[in-house]
Coordinates of C-alpha atoms in Angstrom, one line a residue:
M1 CA -5.8 -0.9 -5.0
L2 CA -5.8 -3.8 -2.6
F3 CA -3.0 -6.4 -2.9
N4 CA -5.7 -9.0 -2.2
S5 CA -7.8 -8.2 -5.3
L6 CA -8.1 -9.4 -8.8
Q7 CA -7.5 -5.8 -10.0
F8 CA -4.0 -5.9 -8.4
L9 CA -3.3 -9.3 -9.9
L10 CA -4.0 -7.9 -13.4
F11 CA -2.1 -4.7 -12.6
F12 CA 0.9 -6.5 -11.4
I13 CA 1.1 -8.8 -14.4
V14 CA 0.8 -6.0 -16.9
V15 CA 3.2 -3.7 -15.2
T16 CA 5.8 -6.4 -14.6
L17 CA 5.7 -7.8 -18.1
S18 CA 5.9 -4.2 -19.5
Y19 CA 8.8 -3.4 -17.2
F20 CA 11.0 -6.2 -18.5
S21 CA 10.2 -5.3 -22.1
L22 CA 11.5 -1.7 -21.8
K23 CA 14.8 0.0 -21.6
W24 CA 15.8 2.0 -18.5
Q25 CA 14.3 5.3 -19.7
G26 CA 11.0 3.6 -20.3
R27 CA 11.1 1.7 -17.0
W28 CA 11.2 4.5 -14.6
I29 CA 8.4 6.3 -16.5
L30 CA 6.3 3.1 -16.5
L31 CA 6.8 2.6 -12.8
L32 CA 6.0 6.3 -12.0
L33 CA 2.8 6.2 -14.1
A34 CA 1.8 2.8 -12.6
S35 CA 2.4 4.1 -9.1
C36 CA 0.3 7.2 -9.8
Y37 CA -2.5 5.0 -11.1
F38 CA -2.1 2.7 -8.1
Y39 CA -2.5 5.6 -5.7
M40 CA -5.3 7.3 -7.6
V41 CA -7.5 4.1 -7.5
F42 CA -7.8 4.9 -3.7
Q43 CA -8.2 8.7 -3.7
P44 CA -7.5 10.5 -7.0
A45 CA -7.6 14.1 -5.6
Y46 CA -5.0 13.6 -2.9
I47 CA -2.3 12.9 -5.4
V48 CA -2.0 16.7 -5.5
I49 CA -0.9 16.7 -1.9
L50 CA 1.6 14.0 -2.6
F51 CA 3.1 15.9 -5.5
L52 CA 3.2 19.2 -3.5
T53 CA 5.4 17.6 -0.8
I54 CA 7.5 15.9 -3.5
I55 CA 8.2 19.2 -5.2
I56 CA 9.1 20.9 -1.8
D57 CA 11.4 18.1 -0.7
Y58 CA 13.0 17.8 -4.1
I59 CA 13.9 21.5 -4.2
A60 CA 14.9 21.5 -0.5
G61 CA 17.3 18.6 -1.1
I62 CA 19.1 20.3 -3.9
W63 CA 19.3 23.6 -2.0
I64 CA 20.5 21.9 1.2
E65 CA 23.3 20.2 -0.6
K66 CA 24.4 23.6 -2.2
S67 CA 24.0 25.6 1.0
S68 CA 26.1 25.8 4.2
G69 CA 25.8 27.0 7.7
K70 CA 22.4 28.1 9.1
A71 CA 20.8 28.1 5.6
R72 CA 21.1 24.3 5.5
R73 CA 19.3 24.0 8.8
W74 CA 16.5 26.4 7.8
L75 CA 16.0 24.6 4.5
L76 CA 15.7 21.3 6.4
I77 CA 13.3 22.8 8.9
L78 CA 11.2 24.2 6.1
S79 CA 11.0 20.7 4.5
L80 CA 10.1 19.0 7.7
I81 CA 7.5 21.6 8.6
S82 CA 5.8 21.2 5.2
N83 CA 5.7 17.4 5.6
L84 CA 4.6 17.3 9.3
G85 CA 2.2 20.2 8.7
I86 CA 0.2 18.3 6.1
L87 CA 0.3 15.2 8.2
A88 CA -0.9 17.1 11.3
F89 CA -3.7 18.8 9.4
F90 CA -5.2 15.7 7.9
K91 CA -4.5 13.2 10.6
Y92 CA -4.4 15.1 13.9
L93 CA -6.4 18.3 13.6
G94 CA -9.6 16.8 15.0
F95 CA -7.8 15.1 17.8
F96 CA -5.9 18.2 19.0
T97 CA -8.9 20.5 18.6
E98 CA -11.2 18.2 20.5
N99 CA -8.7 17.9 23.4
I100 CA -8.2 21.7 23.5
A101 CA -11.9 22.2 23.5
S102 CA -12.2 19.7 26.4
L103 CA -9.6 21.6 28.3
F104 CA -11.5 24.8 28.0
D105 CA -14.6 23.0 29.1
A106 CA -12.8 21.7 32.1
L107 CA -11.7 25.3 32.9
H108 CA -15.4 26.4 32.7
M109 CA -14.9 28.4 29.5
P110 CA -17.3 26.6 27.1
H111 CA -17.7 29.7 24.9
I112 CA -14.0 29.5 24.0
A113 CA -14.3 25.8 23.4
V114 CA -17.2 26.3 21.0
T115 CA -15.4 29.2 19.2
V116 CA -12.2 27.1 18.7
T117 CA -14.1 24.1 17.4
E118 CA -16.2 26.2 14.9
Q119 CA -13.3 28.1 13.5
V120 CA -11.1 25.1 13.0
N121 CA -14.0 23.1 11.5
R122 CA -14.6 26.0 9.1
V123 CA -11.0 26.0 7.9
F124 CA -10.9 22.2 7.6
V125 CA -14.1 22.0 5.5
K126 CA -12.9 24.7 3.1
V127 CA -9.6 22.9 2.5
L128 CA -11.5 19.6 1.9
H129 CA -13.7 21.3 -0.6
V130 CA -10.6 22.1 -2.7
F131 CA -10.0 18.3 -2.9
G132 CA -13.6 17.5 -3.8
Q133 CA -14.6 16.3 -0.3
S134 CA -17.7 18.4 -0.2
G135 CA -19.6 15.7 1.7
I136 CA -17.5 16.1 4.8
S137 CA -19.1 18.5 7.3
S138 CA -16.7 18.3 10.2
Y139 CA -13.1 17.5 11.0
K140 CA -14.5 14.8 13.3
N141 CA -14.9 12.7 10.2
N142 CA -11.4 13.3 9.0
M143 CA -10.2 9.7 9.5
S144 CA -12.6 8.7 6.8
I145 CA -10.9 10.9 4.2
L146 CA -7.3 10.6 5.5
P147 CA -5.0 10.4 2.4
I148 CA -4.1 6.8 2.3
G149 CA -0.5 5.9 3.4
L150 CA 0.1 9.5 4.4
S151 CA 2.2 8.6 7.5
F152 CA 4.3 6.2 5.5
H153 CA 5.3 8.3 2.6
T154 CA 5.7 11.4 4.8
F155 CA 8.3 9.6 6.9
Q156 CA 10.1 8.3 3.8
A157 CA 10.2 11.8 2.3
M158 CA 11.5 13.2 5.6
S159 CA 14.3 10.6 5.7
Y160 CA 15.5 11.9 2.3
T161 CA 16.0 15.5 3.3
I162 CA 17.5 14.5 6.7
E163 CA 20.1 12.2 5.0
V164 CA 21.0 14.9 2.5
Y165 CA 21.4 17.4 5.4
R166 CA 23.6 14.9 7.2
G167 CA 25.7 14.4 4.1
N168 CA 24.9 10.7 3.9
Q169 CA 23.0 11.0 0.6
K170 CA 23.6 13.1 -2.5
A171 CA 20.6 15.2 -3.6
E172 CA 18.7 13.5 -6.4
K173 CA 18.8 15.8 -9.4
H174 CA 16.4 13.7 -11.5
F175 CA 12.9 14.8 -10.6
G176 CA 11.3 11.7 -12.0
I177 CA 13.5 9.4 -10.1
Y178 CA 13.0 11.2 -6.8
T179 CA 9.2 11.2 -7.4
L180 CA 9.5 7.4 -7.9
Y181 CA 11.4 7.1 -4.7
V182 CA 8.4 8.5 -2.8
M183 CA 5.7 6.9 -4.9
F184 CA 7.1 3.4 -5.7
Y185 CA 3.8 1.5 -5.7
P186 CA 4.8 -1.7 -3.8
Q187 CA 5.7 0.2 -0.6
L188 CA 3.8 3.5 -1.1
V189 CA 0.8 2.8 1.1
A190 CA 2.2 0.8 4.0
G191 CA 5.9 0.6 3.7
P192 CA 8.5 -0.6 4.4
I193 CA 9.6 3.0 5.1
E194 CA 12.8 3.1 3.0
R195 CA 16.0 5.2 3.3
P196 CA 17.3 6.9 0.2
Q197 CA 20.7 5.1 0.5
N198 CA 19.0 1.8 0.0
V199 CA 16.5 2.6 -2.8
L200 CA 17.4 5.7 -4.8
W201 CA 20.4 4.2 -6.6
Q202 CA 18.3 1.2 -7.6
F203 CA 16.0 3.3 -9.7
H204 CA 19.1 4.4 -11.7
D205 CA 20.1 0.8 -12.3
Y206 CA 19.0 -1.5 -15.0
F207 CA 18.0 -4.9 -13.6
K208 CA 18.2 -7.8 -16.1
Y209 CA 15.6 -10.5 -15.9
D210 CA 16.7 -12.8 -13.1
V211 CA 14.6 -16.0 -12.8
E212 CA 15.8 -16.7 -9.3
K213 CA 14.6 -13.3 -8.1
V214 CA 11.4 -13.7 -9.9
K215 CA 10.7 -17.1 -8.2
A216 CA 11.8 -15.8 -4.8
G217 CA 9.6 -12.7 -5.2
L218 CA 6.5 -14.7 -6.4
M219 CA 6.9 -17.1 -3.5
Q220 CA 7.1 -14.3 -1.0
M221 CA 4.0 -12.7 -2.5
A222 CA 2.1 -16.0 -2.4
F223 CA 2.9 -16.6 1.2
G224 CA 2.2 -13.0 2.1
L225 CA -1.3 -13.3 0.7
F226 CA -1.7 -16.7 2.5
K227 CA -1.0 -15.0 5.8
K228 CA -3.4 -12.2 5.0
L229 CA -6.3 -14.1 3.5
V230 CA -6.1 -17.5 5.2
I231 CA -4.8 -16.5 8.7
A232 CA -5.4 -12.8 9.4
D233 CA -8.9 -12.5 7.8
R234 CA -10.0 -15.7 9.4
L235 CA -8.9 -14.6 12.9
A236 CA -10.6 -11.2 12.2
M237 CA -14.0 -12.9 12.4
L238 CA -13.8 -13.5 16.1
V239 CA -11.8 -10.3 16.8
D240 CA -14.3 -8.0 15.1
H241 CA -17.2 -9.8 16.8
A242 CA -15.7 -9.5 20.3
Y243 CA -14.2 -6.0 20.0
G244 CA -17.2 -4.6 18.2
D245 CA -19.3 -4.8 21.3
P246 CA -17.1 -5.8 24.3
A247 CA -19.8 -5.0 26.8
Q248 CA -21.7 -8.1 25.6
Q249 CA -18.8 -10.5 25.8
N250 CA -17.4 -12.6 28.6
G251 CA -13.8 -12.7 29.7
L252 CA -12.9 -15.9 27.9
T253 CA -14.2 -14.6 24.6
L254 CA -12.3 -11.3 24.9
L255 CA -9.1 -13.2 26.0
T256 CA -9.4 -15.5 23.0
A257 CA -10.1 -12.5 20.7
T258 CA -7.1 -10.7 22.0
F259 CA -4.9 -13.7 21.4
F260 CA -6.3 -14.0 17.9
Y261 CA -5.7 -10.3 17.3
T262 CA -2.1 -10.6 18.3
F263 CA -1.6 -12.9 15.3
Q264 CA -4.1 -11.2 13.1
I265 CA -2.2 -7.9 13.1
Y266 CA 1.1 -9.7 12.6
C267 CA -0.1 -11.8 9.6
D268 CA -2.0 -8.8 8.2
F269 CA 0.9 -6.4 8.3
S270 CA 3.8 -8.8 7.6
G271 CA 1.6 -10.2 4.8
Y272 CA 1.4 -6.8 3.2
S273 CA 5.2 -6.3 3.6
D274 CA 5.8 -9.7 2.0
V275 CA 3.7 -8.8 -1.0
A276 CA 5.4 -5.4 -1.3
I277 CA 8.9 -6.8 -0.9
G278 CA 8.1 -9.7 -3.2
A279 CA 6.6 -7.5 -6.0
A280 CA 9.7 -5.3 -5.9
R281 CA 12.0 -8.3 -5.9
V282 CA 10.4 -9.8 -9.0
M283 CA 11.5 -6.6 -10.9
G284 CA 15.0 -6.8 -9.3
F285 CA 14.6 -4.3 -6.5
T286 CA 15.6 -5.0 -2.9
L287 CA 13.5 -3.5 -0.1
M288 CA 14.4 -3.9 3.6
D289 CA 12.9 -6.6 5.7
N290 CA 10.1 -5.3 7.9
F291 CA 9.6 -8.3 10.3
Q292 CA 12.0 -10.9 11.7
T293 CA 9.9 -13.5 13.6
P294 CA 8.8 -11.0 16.4
Y295 CA 6.8 -13.4 18.5
I296 CA 9.8 -15.6 19.3
A297 CA 11.5 -12.6 20.9
Q298 CA 12.8 -13.1 24.4
S299 CA 12.5 -9.5 25.5
I300 CA 10.5 -6.3 24.7
S301 CA 13.6 -4.7 23.2
E302 CA 14.2 -7.7 21.0
F303 CA 10.6 -7.7 19.9
W304 CA 11.0 -4.1 18.7
R305 CA 14.1 -5.0 16.8
R306 CA 11.9 -7.6 15.0
W307 CA 8.6 -5.8 14.6
H308 CA 8.0 -3.1 12.0
I309 CA 11.7 -2.7 11.6
S310 CA 11.6 0.2 9.1
L311 CA 9.6 2.3 11.5
S312 CA 11.5 1.3 14.7
T313 CA 14.8 2.2 13.1
W314 CA 13.3 5.4 11.7
F315 CA 12.5 6.6 15.2
R316 CA 15.8 5.3 16.5
D317 CA 17.9 7.2 13.9
Y318 CA 15.8 10.4 13.6
L319 CA 14.4 10.9 17.1
Y320 CA 16.0 8.7 19.8
I321 CA 19.6 9.4 18.8
P322 CA 19.1 13.1 18.1
L323 CA 17.5 13.5 21.5
G324 CA 20.7 12.2 23.0
G325 CA 20.0 8.4 23.1
N326 CA 21.8 6.9 26.0
R327 CA 24.6 9.4 25.9
K328 CA 23.3 11.9 28.4
G329 CA 22.8 9.9 31.6
E330 CA 20.2 7.4 32.8
L331 CA 17.3 9.7 33.4
R332 CA 17.7 11.3 30.0
Q333 CA 17.9 7.8 28.4
Y334 CA 14.6 6.8 30.0
L335 CA 12.9 10.0 29.0
N336 CA 14.1 9.6 25.4
M337 CA 12.8 6.0 25.3
L338 CA 9.4 7.2 26.6
I339 CA 9.3 10.1 24.1
V340 CA 10.1 7.7 21.2
F341 CA 7.3 5.2 22.1
L342 CA 4.8 7.9 22.8
A343 CA 5.6 9.4 19.4
S344 CA 5.3 6.0 17.8
G345 CA 1.9 5.5 19.4
L346 CA 0.7 8.9 18.2
W347 CA 2.1 8.1 14.7
H348 CA -0.3 5.2 14.5
G349 CA -3.4 7.4 15.0
P350 CA -5.1 10.3 16.7
N351 CA -6.5 8.4 19.6
W352 CA -5.5 8.1 23.3
T353 CA -5.6 4.3 22.9
Y354 CA -2.5 4.5 20.6
V355 CA -0.7 6.9 22.9
I356 CA -1.2 4.5 25.9
W357 CA -0.1 1.6 23.7
G358 CA 3.1 3.4 22.9
G359 CA 3.5 4.5 26.5
L360 CA 3.2 0.9 27.8
N361 CA 5.9 -0.2 25.4
G362 CA 8.1 2.6 26.5
L363 CA 7.5 1.7 30.1
Y364 CA 8.4 -1.9 29.3
Q365 CA 11.7 -0.8 27.8
I366 CA 12.6 1.4 30.8
L367 CA 11.8 -1.4 33.3
A368 CA 13.9 -3.9 31.3
V369 CA 16.9 -1.6 31.5
L370 CA 16.4 -1.1 35.3
R371 CA 16.0 -4.9 35.7
D372 CA 19.1 -5.7 33.9
K373 CA 21.2 -3.1 35.7
L374 CA 19.9 -4.5 39.0
L375 CA 20.8 -8.0 38.0
A376 CA 24.3 -6.9 36.9
K377 CA 24.9 -5.3 40.3
M378 CA 23.8 -8.5 42.0
G379 CA 26.4 -10.4 40.0
F380 CA 24.1 -12.1 37.4
S381 CA 25.0 -11.9 33.8
A382 CA 22.6 -9.6 31.9
T383 CA 22.8 -7.9 28.6
P384 CA 21.1 -4.4 28.8
P385 CA 18.6 -4.0 26.0
S386 CA 19.7 -1.8 23.2
L387 CA 17.9 -0.2 20.3
V388 CA 20.8 -1.2 18.0
T389 CA 21.5 -4.8 19.0
S390 CA 20.7 -7.3 16.2
P391 CA 18.5 -10.3 16.4
V392 CA 21.6 -12.4 15.5
H393 CA 23.3 -11.3 18.7
D394 CA 20.1 -12.1 20.6
R395 CA 20.1 -15.7 19.3
Q396 CA 23.8 -16.2 20.1
S397 CA 23.2 -15.0 23.7
R398 CA 20.3 -17.5 24.4
K399 CA 20.7 -19.7 27.4
T400 CA 18.8 -22.9 28.5
P401 CA 15.7 -24.0 26.6
L402 CA 13.5 -23.5 29.7
R403 CA 14.8 -19.9 30.1
V404 CA 14.1 -19.3 26.4
V405 CA 10.5 -20.6 26.7
V406 CA 9.8 -18.5 29.8
N407 CA 11.3 -15.4 28.3
V408 CA 9.3 -15.8 25.1
L409 CA 6.0 -16.4 27.0
I410 CA 6.5 -13.4 29.3
T411 CA 7.3 -11.2 26.3
F412 CA 4.4 -12.5 24.3
C413 CA 1.9 -11.9 27.2
L414 CA 3.2 -8.3 27.8
I415 CA 2.9 -7.5 24.1
M416 CA -0.6 -9.1 23.9
L417 CA -1.6 -6.8 26.8
T418 CA -0.7 -3.8 24.8
W419 CA -2.6 -4.9 21.7
V420 CA -5.8 -4.5 23.7
F421 CA -5.3 -0.7 23.6
F422 CA -4.2 -0.8 20.0
R423 CA -7.4 -2.6 18.9
A424 CA -10.0 -1.2 21.2
H425 CA -12.2 1.7 19.8
N426 CA -11.6 3.9 22.8
L427 CA -10.2 3.9 26.4
H428 CA -13.5 2.9 27.9
D429 CA -13.7 -0.3 25.8
A430 CA -10.0 -1.1 26.5
F431 CA -10.3 -0.9 30.2
L432 CA -13.6 -2.9 30.1
I433 CA -11.9 -5.6 28.1
L434 CA -9.0 -5.8 30.5
Q435 CA -11.4 -5.9 33.4
R436 CA -13.4 -8.8 31.8
I437 CA -10.3 -10.7 31.1
A438 CA -8.9 -10.2 34.6
T439 CA -12.2 -11.5 36.1
L440 CA -13.0 -14.3 33.7
S441 CA -14.6 -17.4 35.1
I442 CA -14.0 -21.1 34.4
S443 CA -17.6 -21.3 33.5
D444 CA -17.2 -18.9 30.6
H445 CA -17.5 -20.2 27.1
I446 CA -16.3 -18.7 23.9
E447 CA -19.1 -16.9 22.0
S448 CA -17.9 -16.8 18.4
P449 CA -19.3 -16.5 14.9
M450 CA -16.9 -19.2 14.0
N451 CA -17.9 -22.9 14.4
K452 CA -15.7 -25.4 16.2
V453 CA -14.0 -26.5 13.0
E454 CA -13.1 -22.9 12.2
M455 CA -11.8 -22.3 15.7
W456 CA -9.5 -25.4 15.7
F457 CA -8.4 -24.7 12.2
S458 CA -7.4 -21.1 13.3
I459 CA -5.4 -22.5 16.2
F460 CA -3.7 -25.0 13.8
L461 CA -2.7 -22.1 11.5
I462 CA -1.2 -20.2 14.4
V463 CA 0.8 -23.2 15.5
F464 CA 1.9 -23.8 11.9
L465 CA 3.1 -20.2 11.7
L466 CA 5.0 -20.4 15.0
L467 CA 6.7 -23.6 14.0
K468 CA 7.7 -22.1 10.6
E469 CA 9.2 -19.1 12.3
Q470 CA 10.8 -20.9 15.2
F471 CA 12.8 -23.1 12.9
Y472 CA 13.4 -20.3 10.4
L473 CA 11.9 -22.3 7.6
I474 CA 12.6 -20.8 4.2
I475 CA 10.4 -21.9 1.3
P476 CA 12.9 -23.2 -1.3
T477 CA 12.7 -21.7 -4.8
R478 CA 15.9 -22.6 -6.6
N479 CA 14.7 -26.0 -7.9
T480 CA 12.2 -24.9 -10.5
T481 CA 10.0 -28.1 -10.2
R482 CA 9.9 -27.8 -6.4
F483 CA 9.1 -24.1 -6.7
A484 CA 6.3 -24.7 -9.1
I485 CA 4.7 -27.4 -6.9
L486 CA 4.9 -25.3 -3.7
F487 CA 3.7 -22.1 -5.5
V488 CA 0.7 -23.9 -6.8
L489 CA 0.0 -25.5 -3.4
I490 CA 0.2 -22.2 -1.6
T491 CA -1.9 -20.4 -4.2
F492 CA -4.5 -23.2 -4.3
G493 CA -4.5 -23.3 -0.5
T494 CA -5.1 -19.6 -0.3
Y495 CA -8.0 -19.9 -2.8
L496 CA -9.5 -22.9 -1.0
F497 CA -9.2 -21.6 2.6
G498 CA -8.9 -17.9 2.2
V499 CA -11.5 -15.6 3.7
F500 CA -12.4 -13.3 0.7
S501 CA -14.0 -10.2 2.1
S502 CA -13.7 -6.5 1.8
N503 CA -11.2 -6.3 4.6
Q504 CA -8.4 -3.8 3.9
F505 CA -5.0 -4.3 5.3
I506 CA -5.0 -3.0 8.9
Y507 CA -2.1 -0.5 8.4
F508 CA -3.9 1.2 5.5
Q509 CA -5.5 3.4 8.2
F510 CA -2.2 4.8 9.2

């Protein structure tokens, strides 16, 4: 069920009104049933997979808490293997099999490559038949039947068993509440990826109707939909045109499309997060922020403390730090950084474009550390980038306005470069796009399906977004009259200028 649909609007109104009319016992049941329905609208059969992992992790959490010694570790490993195994089967089987087959081909053993491909394909198709996907004839098509939100709720489930193992979270004995923790509909499909310490206790609480939370939540939802429908989907018109067939585009068109995509993906994903956080807030729940004005970051490390925060902190806490973080020497620190970003790239999808995207960001981080250490040795003040420094600290450490502008522009350009690999269909297209951009001519003109008015309006919207975020403008909600006027204006503006198409949220594919 898409947030930007009339179906969701009706769903949200009915669920929210029913929620406030029930006592606690009825509330969690309502939310669980509503979440199941919300998920089944996308892919009914795959809810079986979701419940299978829920049962495994629920039992594992209780047993981990009761066990000691090696038994605890083995129970955690069993839980992690079950989650990662399902994720790997549905999301990465085709990717790994094709690369293994290519390796055998390169070694002049094509018969082995064919055998591996056929056997894996046979197993894949048999499993899909169990879930009613009889029309799929090959694992090569597996992205089209990927259980929606699989990467998100898999990581959220894994965080639960890990935190129970570490002793930071008591095992949840209430099966319905634990199921709701994994399936809570606002953040089920595309996050934020929550931690049990933040969310589980809230499902046990009884939130009274709070008009201020309702107003703040509705306003956040409204602006989230504005970012998605008015900005992201409008920018998508040029982006889809240019990246759909880059061989037919000139350098200026591809550069403009890449610039637009940089804001499209931000408005699309942060817009989803705003709707998710806002919908939860209306009912009294508090979800973590997922974005904190990332495009005004002055360094790559700061950008990653502001972009997709729930995923960045997940990799920090459950991969970077367990690998040793920066505690085992410089070379190990650089290796850990690279591993984290390569894993983040692969998390986004089974394509070498995502791996290179992650690798570039990891390389940026390593070079930033080396640069700051060199500056420190030369006597210049430099704060080495850290995966745990807060954006507040970054703002306090800012220097002259000119230095701020230069740092922001350099960071933005470096990030925009990585988005080429993220958006391109394959490596060939990515390198072609970069080549065309690098060799663009002043005689090039933008070839766009958008007219001049749409182009300038798109640029105006980007400037408006940057100004709002630069000055940390918060839409006021406490004054009821002002709230009502602004809410109506944003809603009317979304209806008037929104691009209403069948575009799903970009991160649904992950």
